[in-house]
mmCIF file of C-alpha atoms in Angstrom:
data_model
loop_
_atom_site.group_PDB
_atom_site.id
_atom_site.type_symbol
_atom_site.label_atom_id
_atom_site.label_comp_id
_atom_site.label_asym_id
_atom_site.label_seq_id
_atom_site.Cartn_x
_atom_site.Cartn_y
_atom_site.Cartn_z
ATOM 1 C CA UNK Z 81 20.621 -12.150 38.093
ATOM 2 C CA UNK Z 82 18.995 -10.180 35.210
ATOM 3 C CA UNK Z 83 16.070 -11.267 33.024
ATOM 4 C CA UNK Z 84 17.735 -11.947 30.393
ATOM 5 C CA UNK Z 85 21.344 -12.267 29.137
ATOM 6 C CA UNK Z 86 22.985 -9.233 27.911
ATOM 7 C CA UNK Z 87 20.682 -7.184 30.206
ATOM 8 C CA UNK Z 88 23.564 -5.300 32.008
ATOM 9 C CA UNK Z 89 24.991 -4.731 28.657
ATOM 10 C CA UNK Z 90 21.792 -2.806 27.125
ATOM 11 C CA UNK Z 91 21.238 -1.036 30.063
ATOM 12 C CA UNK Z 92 24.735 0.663 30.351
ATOM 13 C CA UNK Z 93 24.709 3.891 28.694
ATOM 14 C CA UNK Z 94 26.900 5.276 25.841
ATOM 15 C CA UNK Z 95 26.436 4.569 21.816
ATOM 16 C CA UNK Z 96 23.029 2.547 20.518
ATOM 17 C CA UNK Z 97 25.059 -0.517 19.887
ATOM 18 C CA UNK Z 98 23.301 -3.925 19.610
ATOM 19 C CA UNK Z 99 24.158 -5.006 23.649
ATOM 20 C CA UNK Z 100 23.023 -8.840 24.187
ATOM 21 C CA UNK Z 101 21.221 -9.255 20.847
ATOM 22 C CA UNK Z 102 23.055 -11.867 18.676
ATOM 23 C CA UNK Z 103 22.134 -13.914 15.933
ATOM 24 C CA UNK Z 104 20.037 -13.716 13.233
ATOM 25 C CA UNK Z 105 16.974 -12.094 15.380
ATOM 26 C CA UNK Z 106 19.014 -8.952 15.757
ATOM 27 C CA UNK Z 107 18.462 -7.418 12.632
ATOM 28 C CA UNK Z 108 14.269 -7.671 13.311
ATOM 29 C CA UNK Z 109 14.721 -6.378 16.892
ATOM 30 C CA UNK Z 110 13.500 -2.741 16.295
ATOM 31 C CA UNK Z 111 14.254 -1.533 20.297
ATOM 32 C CA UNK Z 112 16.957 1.697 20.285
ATOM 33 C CA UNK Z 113 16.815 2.120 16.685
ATOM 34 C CA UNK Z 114 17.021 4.880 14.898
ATOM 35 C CA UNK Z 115 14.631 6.551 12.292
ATOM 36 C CA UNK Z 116 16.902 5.708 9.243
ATOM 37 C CA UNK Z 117 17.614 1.848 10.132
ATOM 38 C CA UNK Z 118 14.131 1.523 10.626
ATOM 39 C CA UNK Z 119 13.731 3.274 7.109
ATOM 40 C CA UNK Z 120 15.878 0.629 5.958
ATOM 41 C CA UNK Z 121 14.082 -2.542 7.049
ATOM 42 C CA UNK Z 122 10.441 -0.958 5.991
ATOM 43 C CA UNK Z 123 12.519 -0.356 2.203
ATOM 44 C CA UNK Z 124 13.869 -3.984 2.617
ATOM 45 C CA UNK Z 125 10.734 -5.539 3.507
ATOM 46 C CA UNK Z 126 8.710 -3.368 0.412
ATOM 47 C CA UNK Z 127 11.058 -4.749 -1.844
ATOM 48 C CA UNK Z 128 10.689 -8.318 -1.613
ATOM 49 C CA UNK Z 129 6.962 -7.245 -1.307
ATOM 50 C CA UNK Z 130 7.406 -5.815 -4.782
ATOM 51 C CA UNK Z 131 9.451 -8.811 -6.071
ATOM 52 C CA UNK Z 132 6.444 -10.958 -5.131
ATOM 53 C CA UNK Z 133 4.460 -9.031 -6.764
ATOM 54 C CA UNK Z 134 6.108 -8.806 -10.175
ATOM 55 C CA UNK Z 135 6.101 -12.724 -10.204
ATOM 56 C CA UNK Z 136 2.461 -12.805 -8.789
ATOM 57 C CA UNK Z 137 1.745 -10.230 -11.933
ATOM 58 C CA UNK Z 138 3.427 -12.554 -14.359
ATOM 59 C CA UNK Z 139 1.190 -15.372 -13.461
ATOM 60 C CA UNK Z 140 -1.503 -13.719 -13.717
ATOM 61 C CA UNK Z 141 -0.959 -12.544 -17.323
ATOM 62 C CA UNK Z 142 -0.876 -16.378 -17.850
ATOM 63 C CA UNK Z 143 -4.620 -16.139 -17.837
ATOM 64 C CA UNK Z 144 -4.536 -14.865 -20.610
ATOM 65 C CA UNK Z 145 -4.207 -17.958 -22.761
ATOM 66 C CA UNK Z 146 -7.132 -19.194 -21.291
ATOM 67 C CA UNK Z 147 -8.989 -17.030 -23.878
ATOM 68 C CA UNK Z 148 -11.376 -14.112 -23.087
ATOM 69 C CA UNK Z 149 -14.055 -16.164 -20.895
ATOM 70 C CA UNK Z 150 -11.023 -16.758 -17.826
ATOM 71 C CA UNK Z 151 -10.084 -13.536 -18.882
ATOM 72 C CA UNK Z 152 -13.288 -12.027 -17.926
ATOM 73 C CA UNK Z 153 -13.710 -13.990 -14.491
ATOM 74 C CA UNK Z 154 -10.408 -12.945 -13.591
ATOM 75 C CA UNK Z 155 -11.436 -9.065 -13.920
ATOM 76 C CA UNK Z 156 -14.689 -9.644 -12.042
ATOM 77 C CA UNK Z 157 -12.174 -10.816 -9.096
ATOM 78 C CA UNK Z 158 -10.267 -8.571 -9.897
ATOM 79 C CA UNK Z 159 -12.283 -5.551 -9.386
ATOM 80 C CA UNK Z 160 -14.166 -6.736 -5.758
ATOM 81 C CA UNK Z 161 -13.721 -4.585 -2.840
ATOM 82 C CA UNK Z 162 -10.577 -6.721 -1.264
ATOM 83 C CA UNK Z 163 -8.726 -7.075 -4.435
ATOM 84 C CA UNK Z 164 -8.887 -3.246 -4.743
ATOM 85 C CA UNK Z 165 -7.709 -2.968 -1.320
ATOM 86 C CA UNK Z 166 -4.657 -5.365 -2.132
ATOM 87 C CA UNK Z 167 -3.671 -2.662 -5.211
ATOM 88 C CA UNK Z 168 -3.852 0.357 -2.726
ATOM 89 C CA UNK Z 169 -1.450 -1.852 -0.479
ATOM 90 C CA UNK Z 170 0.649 -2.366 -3.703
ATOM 91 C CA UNK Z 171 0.309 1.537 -4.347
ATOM 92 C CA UNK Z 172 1.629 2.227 -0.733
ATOM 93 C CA UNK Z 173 4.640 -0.248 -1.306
ATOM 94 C CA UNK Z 174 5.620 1.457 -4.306
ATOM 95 C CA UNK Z 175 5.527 5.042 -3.469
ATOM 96 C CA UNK Z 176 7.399 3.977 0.101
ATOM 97 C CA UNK Z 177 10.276 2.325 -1.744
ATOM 98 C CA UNK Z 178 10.363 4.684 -4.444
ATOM 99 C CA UNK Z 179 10.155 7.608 -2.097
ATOM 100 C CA UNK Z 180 12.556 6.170 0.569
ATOM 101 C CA UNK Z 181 15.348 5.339 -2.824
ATOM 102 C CA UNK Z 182 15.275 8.874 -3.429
ATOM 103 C CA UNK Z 183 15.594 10.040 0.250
ATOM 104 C CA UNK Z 184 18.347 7.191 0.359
ATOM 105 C CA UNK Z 185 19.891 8.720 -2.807
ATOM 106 C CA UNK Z 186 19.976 12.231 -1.946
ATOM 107 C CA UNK Z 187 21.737 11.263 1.504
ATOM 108 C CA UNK Z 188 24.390 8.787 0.305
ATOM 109 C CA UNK Z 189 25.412 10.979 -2.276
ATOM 110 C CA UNK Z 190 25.867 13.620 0.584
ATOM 111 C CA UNK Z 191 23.800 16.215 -1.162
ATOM 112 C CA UNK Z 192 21.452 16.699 1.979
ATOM 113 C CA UNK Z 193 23.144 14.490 4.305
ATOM 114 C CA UNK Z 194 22.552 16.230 7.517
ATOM 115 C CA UNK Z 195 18.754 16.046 6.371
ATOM 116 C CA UNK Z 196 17.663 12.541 6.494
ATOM 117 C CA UNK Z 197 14.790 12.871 9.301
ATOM 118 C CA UNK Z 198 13.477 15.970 7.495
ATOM 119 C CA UNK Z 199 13.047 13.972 4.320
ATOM 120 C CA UNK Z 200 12.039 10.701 5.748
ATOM 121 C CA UNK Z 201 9.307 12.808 7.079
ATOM 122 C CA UNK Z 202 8.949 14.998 3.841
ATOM 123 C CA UNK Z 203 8.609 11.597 1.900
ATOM 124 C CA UNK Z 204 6.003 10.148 4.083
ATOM 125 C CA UNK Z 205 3.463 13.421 4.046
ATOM 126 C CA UNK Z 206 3.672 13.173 -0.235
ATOM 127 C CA UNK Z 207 3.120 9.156 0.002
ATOM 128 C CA UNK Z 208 0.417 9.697 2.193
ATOM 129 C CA UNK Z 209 -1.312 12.057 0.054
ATOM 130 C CA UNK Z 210 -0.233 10.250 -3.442
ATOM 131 C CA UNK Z 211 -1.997 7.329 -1.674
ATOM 132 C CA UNK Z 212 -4.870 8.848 -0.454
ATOM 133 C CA UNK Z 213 -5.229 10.558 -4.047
ATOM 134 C CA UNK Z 214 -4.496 7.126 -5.801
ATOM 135 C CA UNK Z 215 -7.179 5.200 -3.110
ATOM 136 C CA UNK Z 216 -9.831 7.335 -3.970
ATOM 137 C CA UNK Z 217 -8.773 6.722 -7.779
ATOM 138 C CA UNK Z 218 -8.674 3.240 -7.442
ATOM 139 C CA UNK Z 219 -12.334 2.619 -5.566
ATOM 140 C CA UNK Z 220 -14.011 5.192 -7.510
ATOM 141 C CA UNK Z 221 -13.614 2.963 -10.623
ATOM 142 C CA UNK Z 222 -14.822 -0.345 -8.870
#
């Protein structure tokens, strides 16, 4: 008897298919995926992050009509150490999605199809400098 249902399933060989994983927990079970699926979930997850966000933003533009004294707090929050941190986590969910939409653009169209690791990887080494770049930005004016 196996450890778990499905076991003799995953462990035969041929394609990468989802053996013995049903339901909705199969679509957050990251084991035998590939690069681009995993590409896929990370784009997902950044843009409900960025959804979030927009309403989050909206909100806080509310303050706003407080007048300038609520105003004033807010940007003393605002600008503390964590909150700063929270904008360079923004910064890295923007440049991912925005960099993966491109890679995802440039492959579905079929222009570099056969090239989607290279430019996953491509994509990550200009985030991670943009974000490096746009960290040091971003604390230097705290």
């Amino acid at each position: 008897m196996s450890a778990f249902p499905g076991a003799e399933e995953r462990a035969a060989p041929g394609p990468v298919l989802r053996k013995g994983v049903d339901g909705p927990g199969a679509w957050f079970d990251p084991r035998d995926r590939a690069l681009g699926h995993r590409a896929f979930v990370l784009n997902r997850i950044t843009g409900l992050g960025l959804v979030f966000y927009l309403y989050l933003h909206l909100g806080v533009l509310s303050v706003l009509l407080r007048g300038e004294e609520a105003w004033s707090g807010f940007l003393r929050l605002a600008t503390t150490t964590a909150f700063l941190g929270l904008d360079v986590l923004l910064l890295a969910g923007l440049l991912y999605h925005g960099l993966n939409g491109v890679r995802v653009a440039l492959v579905g169209t079929g222009i570099l199809r056969d090239r989607q690791r290279a430019l996953w990887w491509s994509a990550a080494i200009v985030m991670a400098f943009l974000l490096v770049w746009g960290a040091v930005r971003l604390w230097g004016q705290g």
